[in-house]
Amino acid sequence: MTRESSTAPSEATLTASGIARLANVGRAAVSNWRRRYADFPTPVGGTPTSPSFDARAVEQWLHQHGRLHQAGTEQWAWRHIESYQPAAQISDALNITGAYLLVRSEQTEPTGDSLLTPRQLVTHLRTLDPGLAEMVGELLPNQWTPQLATLLRTANQLSSEQDPESAFEYLHSQYVASAHSLSGLAGTPDSVADIMLTVAGAGARTFDFTSGTGSILRMAADRALQSASVTRCYAQEIKPQYALITLLRLWFVHLRAQRAGHPTEPPIVHVGDSLLADAMPNLRADVVVANFPFGIHDWGHDRLAYDPRWTYGLPPRTEPELAWVQHALAHLSPGGTAVVLMPPAAASRPAGRRVRAELIRHGALRGVIALPAGLMPPTGIGLHVWVLTQPDPHQPHAGDLLVVDTTAASTARSLSEVVGEAWRAYLSDDYAQVPGVHRAVPAIEVLDDQVDLTPQRYLPQASNLTADPAQIIARISDFDELLDHIRHALPAVRQAQTAPLHAAPQADVADLIRSGSFSVQRATSRTRSTSATTATTLTATDVLSGGPATGSTARAANDPPGPQVRTNDILIPIIGHKISARVATPEQVGAELGPGVQLLRVDTTCFDPWFVAGVISHTDNLRIAGRASSTANSALRIDIKRLAIPVLPLDQQQAYGQAFCRLIEFSTALDQAAMTGAALAREISDGLTAGALDLTS
């Protein structure tokens, strides 16, 4: 049952990545050490571009130079696994460590530093489970290699420091998060497994036909133990290394149950393709859970055309997920529950609508739950959970489909709480929907030409729900007041008999700057620094809206703050399709100037700020002050130094300034009315359509 040790290196070795992890530095630092230090260990293998080093020599060198990163025993154990050579056998190293820890968990007396031999390890495992002993025995050499000996001594020490099961769970979590797990299907995150098992409930037999590394099954077994109930776990997995990890994890829980006095039966795990080579065709489980691979079109469509599992129709070649769904139902006992992860596209793809319709008609599909995006890395999409049961006429809501959108639920509660509450309410006799979150949809509503099972299709988002009719009517009254205010906001004007502004002498802004009457300021340049802080600054959007500063700019610790806005300062966006000068509002005074804004400060004893802002904003001035910029939207860079302004007595400037100020207020109110009116029209339309509003006679 053991294999020859010649497959492993004769020495325990480390790559540059392994050394970097030991010292908690980057790989570049390791390369630097090799060049700078003559006593750095020489490579003992590998290639010139990817050398390997003697692990013991490297650790000694790091220790002598004070560069050895202090880590716990469990971290050292993972580093030995992660740096295992050849890299293709890292899963084997993890499994051997797990088997060793499993045996150590059964031994009550301390063993010191002595290691069990490979033969002794297999003998101990055989007393637990001959199948487990055979799977582990295929991985073992006749004698421990230096690499394995170092790893197992660390595991031996780890088993004396803490619970061996917790130690293996730590190593497993590191494994599934690393690049060595081969696939994102290795482990199901606890948050997702928790949701699935909350809906599935408990049963005497729990089955996962694509177990990966057994994350869902282990949680199910652990839950059963904590609730003092009993469940026997069954699994099938196509990858042998994953199947063994599953079996080891389940055996840890099984031994814990035995020590607690719970008479549970040992887990059963088979290796193989569940669709093409079902290892347990007669198994009928109370709970079936699965996180199977998506989008594998070569799943055996032609070879399984007449398979008895296709009770709800032969799955199309492009719909392997519907084959998995029917496989789950085929292994489900009457009254049991199956919960499977599905890609969201499986709810609506045209090719699968016939099978989806049959699942609905027969009451086999009971619920579809939409999960938030990002719960299942590396995929970034929001997956679905399908809940299935064997059709039972005595079950309530047999003709309804529960749809849940967890993305619309309150963030104050966990996802498993939201889903569990919805499922329990659905199974009760007094179900009440939560608008936007969950609803029991009549089957007749789903069975149309598309049979689209996407939850959001049947659940309007909370932001789109019809507003309170009383609030809509109140907003209509407020909108009338806003329109009335706008009608009286324009300044009173008449046709001019003379043109005082046009006839007034002109003064160049550049000359006024040189004389000290005007000054122009812009944001200061920033120093590039890795220790930069963020400062709140005034943006061009803030200038146009009249609101407070909302921008942010990185600033090094030694950089001085930018110019601050004062009362009566004139603010002008640097880039634009027109010149938009505004006098600073009280909310903007004291803010730091952002990079997209220029500030014009005038001598208020000679010039009225609103008058200056108004004449600068004259439409034709863009032709004079605008210069081509590097932006892609044809906006111009505004250089106000090119402009000239009319010179009038201060009292006349102030009269014009008041008019310019009222025009800006009118323009702002008009924009607000446009947005408010559009929103109000949409709410009235939705209210009429939903029946919440009616027309007056």
XYZ file of C-alpha atoms in Angstrom:
697
model
C 0.000 0.000 0.000
C 3.023 2.276 0.229
C 4.887 3.827 -2.645
C 8.643 4.164 -3.141
C 10.320 7.178 -1.624
C 12.252 7.900 -4.814
C 9.403 10.144 -5.962
C 10.418 12.768 -3.386
C 13.685 14.701 -3.074
C 16.348 13.283 -0.804
C 16.519 16.557 1.151
C 13.925 18.909 2.595
C 14.121 21.900 0.243
C 12.706 25.392 -0.084
C 12.101 27.598 -3.107
C 12.643 31.368 -3.090
C 8.929 31.794 -2.337
C 9.246 29.472 0.649
C 12.223 31.423 1.984
C 10.294 34.678 1.571
C 7.456 33.246 3.629
C 9.836 32.058 6.350
C 11.250 35.569 6.658
C 7.951 37.341 5.960
C 9.481 39.375 3.107
C 9.070 39.641 -0.642
C 10.888 37.443 -3.152
C 12.953 40.453 -4.252
C 14.539 40.542 -0.793
C 15.625 36.912 -1.149
C 17.293 37.676 -4.482
C 18.995 40.649 -2.864
C 20.345 38.485 -0.033
C 21.800 36.000 -2.497
C 23.755 38.800 -4.175
C 24.887 40.646 -1.038
C 25.753 37.831 1.360
C 28.513 35.389 0.460
C 27.440 32.984 3.198
C 23.883 32.622 1.887
C 23.226 28.888 1.224
C 23.899 27.746 -2.330
C 21.130 26.038 -4.321
C 20.901 22.258 -4.008
C 18.547 21.718 -6.932
C 15.970 23.241 -9.225
C 16.891 25.431 -12.196
C 18.889 28.689 -12.517
C 15.633 30.655 -12.703
C 13.858 28.648 -9.993
C 16.455 27.203 -7.609
C 15.721 25.175 -4.480
C 17.678 25.359 -1.221
C 18.278 23.070 1.723
C 15.539 23.946 4.240
C 17.649 23.360 7.355
C 20.562 25.449 6.020
C 18.237 28.306 5.081
C 16.548 28.319 8.497
C 19.954 28.403 10.209
C 21.098 31.304 8.017
C 17.894 33.279 8.669
C 18.254 32.638 12.400
C 21.917 33.772 12.451
C 21.079 37.004 10.629
C 17.988 37.720 12.737
C 15.650 37.422 9.781
C 13.663 34.355 10.788
C 10.018 35.324 11.108
C 8.512 34.174 14.401
C 5.457 32.024 13.728
C 3.285 29.548 15.580
C 3.614 25.811 15.129
C 0.522 25.621 12.930
C 1.956 28.322 10.652
C 5.223 26.396 10.412
C 3.282 23.268 9.529
C 1.534 25.069 6.676
C 4.816 26.528 5.409
C 6.307 23.048 5.245
C 3.270 21.872 3.273
C 3.238 24.898 0.986
C 6.945 24.520 0.133
C 6.634 20.766 -0.420
C 8.396 19.452 -3.515
C 7.286 18.361 -6.027
C 4.532 20.968 -5.928
C 2.056 18.588 -7.597
C 2.040 16.493 -4.403
C 1.134 19.294 -1.989
C -2.354 17.800 -1.610
C -0.711 14.503 -0.676
C 1.408 16.238 1.974
C -1.734 17.805 3.443
C -3.525 14.451 3.495
C -0.575 12.644 5.101
C -0.437 15.353 7.770
C -4.187 15.044 8.328
C -3.958 11.272 8.683
C -1.090 11.638 11.146
C -3.053 14.180 13.215
C -6.125 11.913 13.115
C -4.148 9.026 14.604
C -2.569 11.322 17.183
C -6.054 12.477 18.247
C -6.826 8.845 19.180
C -3.692 8.414 21.291
C -4.167 9.480 24.891
C -0.541 9.200 26.060
C 2.250 11.582 24.937
C 4.621 10.143 22.348
C 7.536 12.553 22.635
C 9.449 13.366 19.450
C 9.320 9.861 18.006
C 7.429 9.487 14.732
C 5.130 6.678 13.733
C 6.523 4.832 10.728
C 4.443 4.748 7.532
C 3.504 1.136 8.283
C 2.453 2.009 11.842
C 0.355 4.905 10.548
C -1.502 2.625 8.127
C -2.024 0.019 10.853
C -3.627 2.572 13.163
C -5.840 3.872 10.360
C -6.960 0.343 9.490
C -8.441 -0.037 12.973
C -10.601 2.982 12.217
C -11.543 2.452 8.565
C -9.894 0.034 6.091
C -10.943 2.255 3.208
C -9.296 5.272 4.795
C -6.145 3.220 5.461
C -6.014 2.149 1.819
C -6.421 5.702 0.475
C -3.692 7.061 2.766
C -1.416 4.053 2.210
C -1.263 4.800 -1.514
C 0.389 8.142 -0.694
C 3.024 6.940 1.765
C 6.662 6.113 0.997
C 8.308 3.064 2.534
C 10.248 5.430 4.810
C 9.718 9.063 5.638
C 11.653 11.417 3.375
C 13.460 14.368 5.031
C 10.647 16.658 3.859
C 7.915 14.513 5.345
C 9.890 13.852 8.512
C 10.273 17.600 9.107
C 6.589 18.179 8.368
C 5.374 15.352 10.623
C 7.626 16.388 13.514
C 5.963 19.794 13.305
C 2.556 18.085 13.177
C 3.592 15.953 16.143
C 4.434 19.071 18.118
C 1.208 20.708 16.946
C -0.880 17.784 18.215
C 0.622 18.266 21.684
C -0.088 22.030 21.670
C -3.684 22.054 20.511
C -6.621 19.965 19.357
C -5.507 17.964 16.258
C -8.858 18.574 14.550
C -8.516 22.357 14.905
C -4.956 22.095 13.599
C -6.075 20.221 10.477
C -8.941 22.662 9.906
C -6.401 25.499 9.954
C -4.207 23.711 7.412
C -7.272 23.008 5.267
C -8.349 26.668 5.333
C -4.869 27.695 4.190
C -4.977 25.076 1.449
C -8.317 26.109 -0.072
C -7.253 29.774 0.010
C -3.986 29.023 -1.791
C -3.243 28.446 -5.451
C -2.604 24.740 -4.770
C -6.241 23.705 -4.359
C -6.515 23.377 -8.172
C -10.069 24.714 -8.320
C -12.476 27.157 -6.720
C -14.667 24.141 -5.993
C -12.254 22.777 -3.384
C -14.112 24.265 -0.448
C -17.456 26.006 0.005
C -17.192 29.135 2.215
C -18.772 28.730 5.645
C -21.200 31.598 5.006
C -22.638 29.825 1.946
C -22.666 26.386 3.600
C -24.491 27.943 6.565
C -27.247 29.275 4.274
C -27.632 25.935 2.510
C -27.845 23.889 5.707
C -30.196 26.376 7.365
C -32.691 25.619 4.604
C -31.896 21.913 4.279
C -32.303 21.198 7.978
C -31.099 17.974 9.597
C -31.604 14.322 8.745
C -30.343 10.846 9.544
C -28.479 10.682 6.225
C -26.705 13.625 4.584
C -25.308 13.264 1.061
C -23.011 15.495 -1.013
C -22.307 14.053 -4.466
C -19.632 16.644 -5.380
C -18.125 17.131 -1.950
C -14.907 18.942 -2.839
C -12.986 18.970 0.431
C -16.152 18.334 2.436
C -16.924 21.802 3.803
C -20.726 21.463 3.654
C -20.761 17.907 5.008
C -18.423 18.735 7.866
C -20.631 21.648 8.904
C -23.684 19.371 8.730
C -21.977 16.744 10.911
C -20.786 19.383 13.373
C -24.285 20.899 13.605
C -25.795 17.495 14.284
C -23.274 16.880 17.045
C -23.923 20.259 18.655
C -27.678 19.617 18.656
C -27.174 16.101 20.121
C -28.709 14.502 17.010
C -27.232 11.938 14.644
C -26.469 12.106 10.925
C -24.376 9.819 8.763
C -22.452 11.559 6.007
C -22.133 10.163 2.494
C -19.975 11.744 -0.198
C -18.702 11.245 -3.720
C -15.945 13.325 -5.295
C -14.192 12.969 -8.629
C -10.793 14.261 -7.385
C -9.107 11.623 -5.166
C -7.136 14.219 -3.171
C -10.342 16.130 -2.354
C -12.174 12.915 -1.452
C -9.476 11.994 1.060
C -9.538 15.453 2.636
C -13.330 15.087 2.963
C -12.995 11.676 4.613
C -10.353 12.896 7.073
C -12.391 15.937 8.093
C -15.519 13.827 8.617
C -13.572 11.261 10.636
C -12.375 13.983 13.007
C -16.006 14.933 13.709
C -17.015 11.250 13.948
C -14.360 10.572 16.585
C -15.437 13.672 18.473
C -19.026 12.396 18.453
C -17.909 9.027 19.768
C -15.961 10.630 22.601
C -19.110 12.640 23.452
C -21.129 9.418 23.684
C -23.145 9.801 20.458
C -23.490 6.470 18.579
C -22.868 7.697 15.043
C -21.909 5.569 12.058
C -18.641 6.354 10.252
C -18.696 8.493 7.094
C -18.656 6.942 3.624
C -16.726 8.650 0.802
C -16.333 7.342 -2.757
C -14.119 8.565 -5.573
C -15.645 8.934 -9.013
C -17.865 10.895 -11.401
C -21.289 11.130 -9.772
C -23.202 11.409 -13.051
C -21.335 8.777 -15.082
C -20.431 6.392 -12.261
C -22.861 6.833 -9.386
C -21.229 4.933 -6.514
C -24.418 4.804 -4.397
C -27.379 4.483 -6.784
C -29.673 3.083 -4.085
C -28.927 5.758 -1.489
C -31.912 7.870 -0.462
C -30.813 10.649 1.858
C -32.846 12.959 4.052
C -30.601 15.893 3.154
C -28.792 16.321 -0.173
C -26.411 19.252 -0.585
C -24.053 20.075 -3.430
C -21.787 22.752 -4.843
C -21.132 21.161 -8.218
C -19.065 22.507 -11.143
C -20.864 24.800 -13.602
C -20.763 24.841 -17.390
C -19.214 21.395 -18.063
C -20.868 20.445 -21.335
C -19.107 17.099 -21.653
C -21.106 15.658 -18.779
C -22.289 12.501 -20.531
C -25.386 13.679 -22.402
C -25.143 11.000 -25.100
C -24.247 8.151 -22.728
C -27.039 9.011 -20.280
C -29.853 9.679 -22.753
C -32.106 6.982 -21.255
C -31.036 7.296 -17.632
C -33.937 6.758 -15.174
C -32.874 9.849 -13.191
C -34.340 12.175 -15.837
C -37.837 12.151 -14.319
C -38.425 15.748 -15.363
C -36.995 15.474 -18.870
C -33.641 14.843 -20.532
C -31.387 17.818 -19.705
C -30.117 19.544 -22.862
C -26.430 19.157 -23.588
C -25.875 22.816 -22.648
C -27.700 22.467 -19.304
C -25.498 20.216 -17.128
C -26.763 21.947 -13.993
C -30.259 20.537 -14.625
C -28.701 17.073 -14.780
C -27.143 17.657 -11.358
C -30.502 18.877 -10.016
C -32.274 15.695 -11.111
C -29.398 13.597 -9.752
C -29.992 15.280 -6.376
C -33.707 14.499 -6.527
C -32.982 10.876 -7.456
C -31.044 10.494 -4.179
C -33.644 12.269 -2.032
C -35.909 10.346 0.308
C -39.623 11.248 0.619
C -39.935 14.303 2.808
C -36.259 15.144 2.394
C -34.757 18.398 1.161
C -32.076 19.007 -1.459
C -30.200 22.330 -1.586
C -27.813 23.038 -4.456
C -25.817 26.034 -5.659
C -26.699 27.163 -9.183
C -25.389 29.750 -11.641
C -27.939 32.552 -12.101
C -28.141 31.882 -15.854
C -29.658 28.440 -15.181
C -32.825 30.198 -13.976
C -33.570 31.731 -17.361
C -31.689 30.010 -20.209
C -34.148 29.097 -23.006
C -32.738 25.586 -23.458
C -33.708 24.559 -19.932
C -37.216 26.003 -19.716
C -38.980 22.654 -20.349
C -37.180 20.929 -17.460
C -37.693 23.979 -15.220
C -41.405 23.924 -16.041
C -41.703 20.236 -15.095
C -39.914 20.852 -11.803
C -42.449 23.584 -11.016
C -45.514 21.627 -12.195
C -44.667 18.623 -10.036
C -43.795 20.727 -6.990
C -40.198 19.480 -6.904
C -38.624 22.952 -6.977
C -39.733 24.826 -3.881
C -37.451 27.836 -3.651
C -34.883 29.980 -5.481
C -32.630 32.218 -3.381
C -30.442 34.922 -4.925
C -27.155 35.463 -3.059
C -25.019 38.632 -3.138
C -22.048 38.767 -5.495
C -18.631 37.832 -4.162
C -19.633 35.120 -1.676
C -18.002 32.382 -3.761
C -14.505 33.456 -4.875
C -13.010 33.434 -7.410
C -16.340 34.013 -9.183
C -17.694 37.526 -8.739
C -21.324 36.864 -9.685
C -24.227 36.388 -7.318
C -25.139 32.688 -7.311
C -28.555 31.121 -6.707
C -29.580 28.462 -4.233
C -32.269 26.033 -5.411
C -34.329 24.213 -2.794
C -35.929 20.942 -3.914
C -38.132 18.321 -2.299
C -39.742 15.097 -3.386
C -43.317 16.010 -4.390
C -45.622 15.544 -1.380
C -49.329 16.532 -1.570
C -49.434 17.079 2.199
C -46.834 19.838 2.148
C -48.225 23.431 2.306
C -47.663 25.830 -0.584
C -47.063 22.948 -3.004
C -48.203 25.185 -5.851
C -46.068 28.166 -4.854
C -42.405 28.914 -5.456
C -40.548 30.830 -2.750
C -38.244 33.473 -4.226
C -35.774 35.310 -1.993
C -33.470 38.197 -2.863
C -30.910 38.451 -0.082
C -29.333 41.514 -1.728
C -32.440 43.535 -0.807
C -32.539 42.400 2.829
C -31.426 44.476 5.786
C -27.708 44.317 6.479
C -28.386 44.249 10.220
C -28.941 40.465 10.086
C -26.863 37.640 8.648
C -27.850 36.085 5.341
C -28.607 32.733 6.968
C -31.047 34.467 9.351
C -32.834 36.186 6.462
C -33.066 32.995 4.409
C -34.011 30.803 7.382
C -36.804 33.160 8.427
C -38.188 33.264 4.874
C -38.079 29.458 4.544
C -39.746 28.817 7.906
C -42.465 31.350 7.099
C -43.019 29.711 3.705
C -43.529 26.312 5.353
C -45.933 27.707 7.933
C -49.704 28.138 7.575
C -49.620 31.924 7.922
C -46.983 32.944 5.381
C -46.622 36.681 4.806
C -44.280 38.084 2.188
C -41.711 40.800 2.855
C -41.916 43.209 -0.095
C -38.710 43.309 -2.067
C -37.119 40.461 -0.041
C -39.192 37.281 -0.371
C -42.505 36.150 -1.830
C -44.401 32.920 -2.538
C -45.106 33.105 -6.284
C -48.054 31.060 -7.635
C -46.903 28.423 -10.108
C -49.231 29.784 -12.803
C -47.311 33.086 -12.681
C -44.019 31.313 -13.351
C -45.224 28.901 -16.049
C -45.145 31.270 -19.021
C -43.173 31.007 -22.259
C -39.871 31.753 -20.502
C -40.220 29.978 -17.110
C -37.746 32.503 -15.731
C -36.940 31.661 -12.096
C -34.827 34.735 -11.358
C -36.055 36.043 -7.953
C -35.682 39.722 -8.863
C -38.209 39.200 -11.668
C -40.931 38.667 -9.059
C -39.617 40.989 -6.360
C -39.624 44.744 -7.034
C -36.597 46.345 -5.435
C -37.273 48.332 -2.295
C -36.183 51.546 -4.053
C -38.746 50.926 -6.813
C -41.755 50.135 -4.591
C -44.714 52.509 -4.894
C -44.402 55.420 -2.483
C -47.060 56.237 0.085
C -49.969 57.957 -1.751
C -50.237 60.622 0.967
C -46.547 61.453 0.515
C -46.980 61.736 -3.267
C -49.891 64.148 -2.866
C -47.878 66.193 -0.351
C -44.974 66.353 -2.810
C -47.333 67.637 -5.510
C -48.213 70.550 -3.205
C -44.527 71.200 -2.485
C -43.783 71.129 -6.209
C -46.467 73.770 -6.837
C -44.787 76.034 -4.252
C -41.408 75.472 -5.907
C -42.816 76.444 -9.316
C -44.438 79.541 -7.830
C -41.089 80.528 -6.296
C -39.360 80.052 -9.655
C -41.946 82.230 -11.426
C -41.049 85.155 -9.146
C -37.309 84.517 -8.981
C -36.308 86.318 -12.174
C -35.148 89.930 -11.761
C -37.361 92.647 -13.213
C -35.903 93.851 -16.531
C -36.918 96.160 -19.405
C -35.636 97.078 -22.796
C -32.592 99.320 -22.395
C -32.637 102.806 -23.883
C -28.865 103.025 -23.431
C -26.204 100.336 -22.951
C -24.322 101.323 -19.748
C -22.326 98.081 -19.502
C -21.498 98.081 -23.194
C -20.495 101.771 -23.131
C -18.469 101.533 -19.900
C -14.671 101.551 -20.132
C -13.046 98.105 -20.003
C -10.272 96.967 -17.649
C -8.152 93.898 -18.400
C -8.196 91.288 -15.650
C -4.444 90.848 -16.138
C -3.909 94.571 -15.393
C -6.168 94.368 -12.334
C -4.079 91.442 -11.075
C -0.860 93.399 -11.541
C -2.332 96.365 -9.670
C -3.350 94.174 -6.727
C -7.105 94.694 -7.139
C -7.546 91.068 -8.251
C -5.652 87.919 -7.335
C -5.983 84.426 -8.832
C -5.140 81.251 -6.907
C -5.161 77.558 -7.748
C -4.484 74.359 -5.835
C -0.821 73.750 -5.067
C 1.033 70.806 -6.602
C 1.466 67.696 -4.443
C 4.560 65.707 -3.561
C 4.494 62.020 -4.437
C 4.722 60.156 -1.157
C 3.852 56.709 0.134
C 2.759 58.249 3.450
C 0.227 60.638 1.940
C -2.884 61.760 3.826
C -6.219 62.685 2.308
C -7.546 66.257 2.425
C -11.173 67.278 1.710
C -11.246 69.777 -1.156
C -13.726 71.815 -3.186
C -14.501 70.378 -6.628
C -15.939 71.937 -9.774
C -19.219 70.106 -9.106
C -19.352 71.650 -5.628
C -18.886 75.097 -7.162
C -21.782 74.659 -9.595
C -24.125 73.160 -6.991
C -23.260 75.639 -4.267
C -22.747 72.761 -1.852
C -19.957 72.030 0.637
C -16.620 70.471 -0.310
C -16.875 66.789 -1.247
C -13.590 66.097 -3.060
C -10.470 64.438 -1.691
C -6.821 64.959 -2.588
C -3.754 63.001 -1.441
C -1.193 65.167 0.335
C 2.192 64.256 1.757
C 2.865 65.061 5.392
C 5.281 67.874 4.461
C 2.969 69.466 1.858
C 1.379 72.793 2.880
C -2.438 73.020 2.678
C -3.911 74.521 -0.454
C -5.600 77.947 -0.709
C -8.675 78.270 1.490
C -11.900 79.869 0.317
C -12.879 83.167 1.929
C -16.114 85.166 1.969
C -16.758 86.989 -1.371
C -14.247 84.801 -3.264
C -15.253 84.019 -6.841
C -14.904 80.336 -7.798
C -14.497 79.252 -11.428
C -14.036 75.674 -12.759
C -10.821 75.458 -14.763
C -12.252 73.114 -17.428
C -15.690 73.495 -19.006
C -17.879 74.126 -22.005
C -18.795 77.538 -20.617
C -17.539 79.988 -17.998
C -19.439 79.431 -14.740
C -18.294 81.892 -12.080
C -19.956 81.659 -8.650
C -19.438 83.606 -5.423
C -18.581 81.236 -2.578
C -21.521 80.163 -0.441
C -21.293 80.094 3.392
C -20.903 76.264 3.256
C -17.853 76.649 0.979
C -16.041 79.283 3.034
C -13.026 77.728 4.772
C -12.783 74.798 2.347
C -9.500 73.942 0.642
C -9.347 74.603 -3.087
C -9.387 71.452 -5.240
C -7.269 70.866 -8.358
C -10.116 71.584 -10.798
C -11.056 75.010 -9.454
C -9.514 78.494 -9.671
C -10.232 81.290 -7.226
C -10.559 84.991 -8.060
C -10.292 87.323 -5.049
C -11.299 90.966 -5.591
C -10.914 94.195 -3.633
C -14.491 94.573 -2.359
C -13.992 98.329 -1.759
C -13.832 98.761 -5.535
C -15.581 95.711 -7.008
C -18.766 93.795 -6.231
C -18.050 90.008 -6.370
C -21.405 89.047 -7.909
C -21.028 91.757 -10.556
C -17.579 90.469 -11.483
C -18.821 86.860 -11.511
C -21.753 87.821 -13.730
C -19.786 89.701 -16.378
C -17.049 87.056 -16.429
C -19.707 84.394 -17.143
C -20.854 86.211 -20.293
C -21.336 83.622 -23.044
C -19.060 85.317 -25.587
C -16.186 85.366 -23.086
C -15.573 81.648 -23.719
C -14.310 82.588 -27.194
C -11.667 84.805 -25.591
C -10.725 82.906 -22.418
C -11.141 79.327 -23.630
C -8.094 77.334 -24.741
C -7.978 73.804 -26.061
C -7.479 71.218 -23.300
C -6.372 67.590 -23.366
C -9.803 66.273 -22.332
C -11.661 63.944 -24.675
C -15.046 65.792 -24.483
C -13.904 69.000 -26.255
C -14.104 71.055 -23.038
C -11.892 74.156 -22.881
C -9.390 75.365 -20.285
C -10.535 78.726 -18.896
C -7.878 81.458 -18.545
C -9.637 84.460 -16.970
C -6.500 86.578 -17.283
C -7.418 87.055 -20.960
C -10.709 88.759 -20.100
C -11.692 92.360 -19.572
C -14.552 93.656 -17.405
C -16.531 96.922 -17.565
C -15.682 99.554 -14.966
C -18.684 101.066 -13.162
C -19.223 102.869 -9.876
C -19.589 100.440 -6.945
C -23.285 101.232 -6.365
C -24.127 100.369 -9.989
C -22.031 97.179 -9.736
C -23.995 96.138 -6.661
C -27.333 96.653 -8.430
C -26.210 94.480 -11.332
C -24.627 92.025 -8.855
C -27.968 91.453 -7.126
C -29.537 90.667 -10.499
C -26.756 88.236 -11.423
C -27.131 86.536 -8.006
C -30.901 86.125 -8.508
C -30.281 84.620 -11.957
C -27.952 82.015 -10.466
C -30.563 81.198 -7.810
C -33.208 80.951 -10.552
C -31.036 78.601 -12.602
C -30.327 76.405 -9.559
C -34.014 76.263 -8.617
C -34.929 75.433 -12.207
C -32.520 72.483 -12.212
C -33.954 71.290 -8.907
C -37.480 71.589 -10.277
C -36.551 69.526 -13.319
C -35.192 66.669 -11.175
C -38.036 66.886 -8.664
C -40.644 67.006 -11.406
C -39.218 63.973 -13.199
C -39.184 61.950 -9.967
C -42.709 63.095 -9.107
C -44.018 62.154 -12.549
C -42.502 58.680 -12.183
C -44.055 58.220 -8.717
C -47.486 59.335 -9.941
C -47.241 56.957 -12.914
C -46.229 54.058 -10.652
C -49.002 54.920 -8.193
C -51.651 54.958 -10.919
C -50.388 51.684 -12.381
C -50.280 49.973 -8.964
C -53.740 51.250 -8.021
C -52.459 53.353 -5.113
C -53.649 56.581 -6.809
C -56.834 57.426 -8.681
C -57.849 60.268 -10.971
C -59.956 63.093 -9.530
C -63.269 63.814 -11.208
